[in-house]
CSV table of C-alpha atoms and ligand atoms in Angstrom, one decimal:
chain,number,residue,atom,x,y,z
A,1,UNK,CA,-4.6,0.5,17.7
A,2,UNK,CA,-6.3,-0.7,14.4
A,3,UNK,CA,-6.5,-4.9,13.1
A,4,UNK,CA,-3.8,-3.6,9.8
A,5,UNK,CA,-1.6,-1.6,11.9
A,6,UNK,CA,-1.2,-4.7,14.6
A,7,UNK,CA,-0.5,-6.4,11.9
A,8,UNK,CA,1.8,-4.3,10.1
A,9,UNK,CA,3.8,-4.2,13.2
A,10,UNK,CA,3.9,-7.4,13.5
A,11,UNK,CA,5.4,-7.8,10.0
A,12,UNK,CA,8.1,-5.3,10.5
A,13,UNK,CA,8.6,-6.1,14.5
A,14,UNK,CA,10.9,-8.6,12.1
A,15,UNK,CA,13.8,-5.9,10.7
A,16,UNK,CA,15.6,-8.0,8.8
A,17,UNK,CA,13.0,-9.2,6.4
A,18,UNK,CA,12.7,-6.2,4.9
A,19,UNK,CA,16.0,-5.0,6.2
A,20,UNK,CA,18.5,-7.8,4.4
A,21,UNK,CA,16.6,-8.2,0.9
A,22,UNK,CA,15.7,-4.5,0.5
A,23,UNK,CA,19.0,-3.1,1.0
A,24,UNK,CA,19.9,-2.1,-2.5
A,25,UNK,CA,16.3,-0.2,-2.5
A,26,UNK,CA,17.6,2.0,1.0
A,27,UNK,CA,19.9,2.4,-0.4
A,28,UNK,CA,19.2,4.4,-3.4
A,29,UNK,CA,16.9,5.6,-1.1
A,30,UNK,CA,19.4,7.3,1.1
A,31,UNK,CA,20.7,8.3,-2.2
A,32,UNK,CA,17.6,10.3,-3.3
A,33,UNK,CA,16.8,11.7,-0.4
A,34,UNK,CA,20.5,13.4,-0.4
A,35,UNK,CA,20.8,14.7,-4.2
A,36,UNK,CA,17.4,16.5,-3.5
A,37,UNK,CA,18.0,18.1,-0.3
A,38,UNK,CA,22.1,18.2,-0.5
A,39,UNK,CA,22.2,22.3,-0.5
A,40,UNK,CA,19.5,22.2,2.5
A,41,UNK,CA,19.6,22.9,6.4
A,42,UNK,CA,17.1,22.4,8.8
A,43,UNK,CA,15.9,23.0,12.4
A,44,UNK,CA,13.8,19.7,12.8
A,45,UNK,CA,13.0,17.2,10.3
A,46,UNK,CA,10.4,14.4,11.0
A,47,UNK,CA,11.5,11.0,9.6
A,48,UNK,CA,7.9,8.8,9.0
A,49,UNK,CA,7.8,5.1,9.2
A,50,UNK,CA,11.5,5.7,9.3
A,51,UNK,CA,12.6,1.9,9.9
A,52,UNK,CA,16.2,1.3,11.0
A,53,UNK,CA,17.2,5.0,10.2
A,54,UNK,CA,19.2,4.4,7.1
A,55,UNK,CA,17.3,6.8,5.6
A,56,UNK,CA,17.2,10.6,7.9
A,57,UNK,CA,19.9,9.7,10.1
A,58,UNK,CA,22.7,10.8,7.1
A,59,UNK,CA,20.6,13.5,7.8
A,60,UNK,CA,22.2,14.9,11.0
A,61,UNK,CA,25.1,16.9,9.8
A,62,UNK,CA,22.6,19.5,8.2
A,63,UNK,CA,19.9,19.1,10.9
A,64,UNK,CA,19.2,20.6,14.4
A,65,UNK,CA,16.4,17.9,15.5
A,66,UNK,CA,15.0,15.4,13.8
A,67,UNK,CA,12.3,13.4,15.1
A,68,UNK,CA,13.0,9.2,14.5
A,69,UNK,CA,8.8,7.4,14.0
A,70,UNK,CA,7.7,3.9,14.0
A,71,UNK,CA,5.5,1.9,14.7
A,72,UNK,CA,7.3,-1.1,14.7
A,73,UNK,CA,9.7,-1.9,18.3
A,74,UNK,CA,12.7,-4.1,16.7
A,75,UNK,CA,12.8,-1.3,13.8
A,76,UNK,CA,12.9,1.3,16.0
A,77,UNK,CA,15.6,-0.1,18.5
A,78,UNK,CA,18.5,-0.3,15.9
A,79,UNK,CA,17.5,3.1,14.5
A,80,UNK,CA,18.6,4.0,18.3
A,81,UNK,CA,21.1,1.9,18.0
A,82,UNK,CA,22.4,3.9,15.0
A,83,UNK,CA,22.4,7.4,16.4
A,84,UNK,CA,25.9,9.0,17.0
A,85,UNK,CA,25.9,9.2,20.7
A,86,UNK,CA,27.7,12.9,20.6
A,87,UNK,CA,23.7,14.1,18.7
A,88,UNK,CA,22.0,11.6,21.7
A,89,UNK,CA,20.0,14.9,22.8
A,90,UNK,CA,18.8,15.9,18.9
A,91,UNK,CA,17.2,12.8,18.2
A,92,UNK,CA,13.4,11.8,19.8
A,93,UNK,CA,12.4,8.5,19.1
A,94,UNK,CA,8.9,8.4,19.0
A,95,UNK,CA,6.9,4.6,18.7
A,96,UNK,CA,3.9,4.4,17.7
A,97,UNK,CA,1.6,5.2,14.7
A,98,UNK,CA,1.9,7.9,13.1
A,99,UNK,CA,-1.9,9.4,12.8
A,100,UNK,CA,-1.7,8.8,16.6
A,101,UNK,CA,1.1,10.5,17.3
A,102,UNK,CA,1.2,14.1,19.5
A,103,UNK,CA,2.8,16.5,17.0
A,104,UNK,CA,2.7,20.0,16.3
A,105,UNK,CA,1.2,21.5,13.1
A,106,UNK,CA,4.0,23.1,10.6
A,107,UNK,CA,6.8,22.4,13.3
A,108,UNK,CA,8.9,20.7,10.3
A,109,UNK,CA,11.3,22.2,7.7
A,110,UNK,CA,11.4,18.4,6.2
A,111,UNK,CA,9.3,15.1,6.8
A,112,UNK,CA,10.0,11.9,5.2
A,113,UNK,CA,7.2,9.1,5.0
A,114,UNK,CA,9.2,6.9,2.2
A,115,UNK,CA,8.3,3.2,2.0
A,116,UNK,CA,5.1,4.1,4.5
A,117,UNK,CA,1.4,4.8,2.3
A,118,UNK,CA,0.8,1.2,0.8
A,119,UNK,CA,0.9,0.4,4.8
A,120,UNK,CA,-1.6,2.6,6.4
A,121,UNK,CA,-5.4,2.7,6.9
A,122,UNK,CA,-5.4,5.9,4.7
A,123,UNK,CA,-3.2,7.6,2.7
A,124,UNK,CA,-5.0,11.1,2.1
A,125,UNK,CA,-5.3,10.6,6.4
A,126,UNK,CA,-1.3,10.6,6.1
A,127,UNK,CA,-0.7,12.9,3.4
A,128,UNK,CA,-2.9,14.9,5.0
A,129,UNK,CA,-1.7,15.1,8.5
A,130,UNK,CA,2.3,15.5,6.7
A,131,UNK,CA,0.6,18.3,5.1
A,132,UNK,CA,-0.4,20.0,8.2
A,133,UNK,CA,2.9,18.9,9.6
A,134,UNK,CA,5.0,21.3,8.0
A,135,UNK,CA,5.9,24.7,8.4
A,136,UNK,CA,4.9,26.6,5.3
A,137,UNK,CA,7.5,27.0,2.4
A,138,UNK,CA,9.4,23.7,3.9
A,139,UNK,CA,10.4,20.1,2.6
A,140,UNK,CA,8.0,16.4,1.8
A,141,UNK,CA,10.4,13.3,0.4
A,142,UNK,CA,7.3,10.9,0.0
A,143,UNK,CA,7.6,7.5,-1.9
A,144,UNK,CA,5.1,4.8,-2.9
A,145,UNK,CA,4.5,2.0,-5.8
A,146,UNK,CA,2.3,2.9,-8.5
A,147,UNK,CA,0.4,-0.5,-8.0
A,148,UNK,CA,-0.5,-0.2,-11.7
A,149,UNK,CA,2.0,0.2,-13.7
A,150,UNK,CA,3.3,-1.9,-15.8
A,151,UNK,CA,6.1,-3.1,-13.5
A,152,UNK,CA,4.5,-3.9,-10.7
A,153,UNK,CA,1.2,-6.1,-12.5
A,154,UNK,CA,4.1,-9.2,-11.9
A,155,UNK,CA,4.0,-8.4,-8.0
A,156,UNK,CA,0.6,-7.6,-7.7
A,157,UNK,CA,-0.1,-11.8,-10.2
A,158,UNK,CA,3.0,-13.0,-7.0
A,159,UNK,CA,1.1,-11.7,-4.5
A,160,UNK,CA,-2.5,-12.8,-5.3
A,161,UNK,CA,-0.5,-16.6,-6.1
A,162,UNK,CA,1.0,-16.1,-3.2
A,163,UNK,CA,-2.2,-16.0,-1.5
A,164,UNK,CA,-3.3,-18.7,-2.4
A,165,UNK,CA,-0.5,-21.1,-0.2
A,166,UNK,CA,0.1,-18.5,2.6
A,167,UNK,CA,-2.9,-16.0,3.2
A,168,UNK,CA,-1.6,-12.3,4.0
A,169,UNK,CA,-2.2,-10.8,6.8
A,170,UNK,CA,-3.7,-7.3,5.4
A,171,UNK,CA,-3.1,-6.4,1.9
A,172,UNK,CA,-0.4,-3.4,0.7
A,173,UNK,CA,-2.5,-0.8,-0.4
A,174,UNK,CA,-2.7,-0.8,-4.3
A,175,UNK,CA,-2.1,3.0,-5.2
A,176,UNK,CA,-1.9,5.0,-8.0
A,177,UNK,CA,0.1,8.1,-8.8
A,178,UNK,CA,-2.0,10.6,-10.3
A,179,UNK,CA,-4.7,9.6,-6.8
A,180,UNK,CA,-1.4,10.3,-4.6
A,181,UNK,CA,-0.6,13.4,-7.0
A,182,UNK,CA,-4.5,14.8,-6.6
A,183,UNK,CA,-3.8,14.0,-2.8
A,184,UNK,CA,-0.7,16.3,-2.3
A,185,UNK,CA,-2.1,19.0,-4.8
A,186,UNK,CA,-5.4,19.1,-3.0
A,187,UNK,CA,-3.0,19.7,0.2
A,188,UNK,CA,-1.2,21.9,-0.6
A,189,UNK,CA,1.9,19.9,-1.7
A,190,UNK,CA,3.7,21.2,-4.8
A,191,UNK,CA,5.8,18.8,-6.7
A,192,UNK,CA,9.6,19.8,-7.7
A,193,UNK,CA,11.7,16.7,-8.5
A,194,UNK,CA,10.8,13.2,-9.1
A,195,UNK,CA,13.5,10.0,-8.8
A,196,UNK,CA,11.0,7.4,-10.2
A,197,UNK,CA,13.0,3.6,-11.3
A,198,UNK,CA,11.5,-0.3,-11.3
A,199,UNK,CA,12.5,-2.4,-8.5
A,200,UNK,CA,14.0,-5.9,-10.1
A,201,UNK,CA,11.4,-8.7,-11.4
A,202,UNK,CA,10.8,-11.1,-8.7
A,203,UNK,CA,12.4,-13.7,-7.9
A,204,UNK,CA,15.6,-11.1,-9.6
A,205,UNK,CA,17.7,-11.9,-5.8
A,206,UNK,CA,17.8,-16.3,-7.0
A,207,UNK,CA,20.6,-15.2,-8.9
A,208,UNK,CA,21.5,-10.8,-9.2
A,209,UNK,CA,23.2,-10.2,-5.4
A,210,UNK,CA,22.6,-6.8,-3.8
A,211,UNK,CA,25.1,-5.1,-5.5
A,212,UNK,CA,23.8,-6.6,-8.7
A,213,UNK,CA,20.8,-5.8,-8.3
A,214,UNK,CA,21.1,-2.7,-7.3
A,215,UNK,CA,24.0,-1.8,-10.0
A,216,UNK,CA,21.5,-3.0,-13.1
A,217,UNK,CA,18.3,-0.6,-10.8
A,218,UNK,CA,20.9,2.2,-11.4
A,219,UNK,CA,22.5,1.4,-15.0
A,220,UNK,CA,18.2,1.3,-16.3
A,221,UNK,CA,16.8,4.8,-14.5
A,222,UNK,CA,20.3,6.6,-13.9
A,223,UNK,CA,21.6,8.2,-10.6
A,224,UNK,CA,19.6,10.1,-8.2
A,225,UNK,CA,20.4,13.2,-10.4
A,226,UNK,CA,20.2,11.3,-13.5
A,227,UNK,CA,16.7,9.7,-14.1
A,228,UNK,CA,16.1,8.1,-16.8
A,229,UNK,CA,14.3,5.7,-18.4
A,230,UNK,CA,11.3,7.1,-15.3
A,231,UNK,CA,8.6,6.0,-17.1
A,232,UNK,CA,9.2,2.9,-16.7
A,233,UNK,CA,9.3,2.9,-13.6
A,234,UNK,CA,7.0,2.1,-10.2
A,235,UNK,CA,8.3,3.7,-8.0
A,236,UNK,CA,8.5,7.1,-7.3
A,237,UNK,CA,10.5,9.4,-5.5
A,238,UNK,CA,8.9,12.8,-4.8
A,239,UNK,CA,10.0,16.3,-3.7
A,240,UNK,CA,7.1,18.8,-2.1
A,241,UNK,CA,7.1,21.5,-1.0
A,242,UNK,CA,3.9,23.2,1.1
A,243,UNK,CA,3.0,26.3,-0.8
B,301,SAM,C1,8.3,-0.7,4.2
B,301,SAM,S1,9.2,-0.2,5.4
B,301,SAM,C2,9.9,1.7,5.1
B,301,SAM,C3,10.9,2.0,6.5
B,301,SAM,C4,11.9,2.8,5.7
B,301,SAM,N1,11.4,4.8,5.8
B,301,SAM,C5,13.1,2.8,4.8
B,301,SAM,O1,12.1,3.6,2.7
B,301,SAM,O2,13.6,2.0,4.6
B,301,SAM,C6,8.5,0.3,6.3
B,301,SAM,C7,7.9,1.3,7.5
B,301,SAM,O3,7.2,1.7,8.9
B,301,SAM,C8,6.4,1.6,9.7
B,301,SAM,N2,5.7,1.9,9.3
B,301,SAM,C9,4.1,1.5,8.3
B,301,SAM,N3,2.7,2.3,8.9
B,301,SAM,C10,3.3,2.6,9.6
B,301,SAM,C11,3.0,3.5,10.8
B,301,SAM,N4,0.9,3.7,10.7
B,301,SAM,N5,2.9,4.2,12.5
B,301,SAM,C12,4.3,4.6,11.6
B,301,SAM,N6,5.1,3.9,11.0
B,301,SAM,C13,4.2,2.8,10.2
B,301,SAM,C14,7.0,0.0,9.8
B,301,SAM,O4,6.4,-0.4,11.1
B,301,SAM,C15,8.3,0.4,8.7
B,301,SAM,O5,9.3,0.8,9.4
């Protein structure tokens, strides 16, 4: 494991630090995944960086087998506890780094890679591997943040300030929308749908609870099936198809 991966594991091994403050965002991700896949059924689904499983476990009624993969043991333990007992035999749990995990090429009908690209050593290598594992004609849900969009600049400034007082164990990848879109195209992943939104400004949690942050975000950017003001948002959730 690289030293960055060790830092990522250590960070997410305290799941509450992510799951608490981002509950409203996870809800938006869950609903967007539902919206983009609601008419589809799947044989095999892979959730890379599954966290507590909140995003892919709701797909169980529409899929035969689900693989939950995460580098963090504690996150994976949370996901394990949410598996319905009657589906235990249909779930594979893999603890480890995605690029090091064993998997057969062209074996998945749906792959989720949500909230992961900012944390990996090479986003390009991850997308290329996702494309390798996806069956031709299958689906990929890819989420990332465009760090160079004006909505994200406040976050970069805040992180720079924070670094002065509390050095970060690792730097988040600063991704650009065009860069990620080009890598997807090079790997035969064609964009079919997009939900684009922005998170409330830093410090919003001081005066808004999770429900209010959810409502403000939805008010500005619309429901997952009717995205509005997308140009203002720096969070991208793409539905892609492997061609
Ligand atoms: C920001 S959280 C997102 C969790 C979930 N997908 C969601 O959107 O709520 C990132 C998750 O990816 C995992 N992760 C990060 N890098 C990883 C890697 N290289 N291999 C496997 N899991 C990874 C982390 O442990 C963490 O659970």
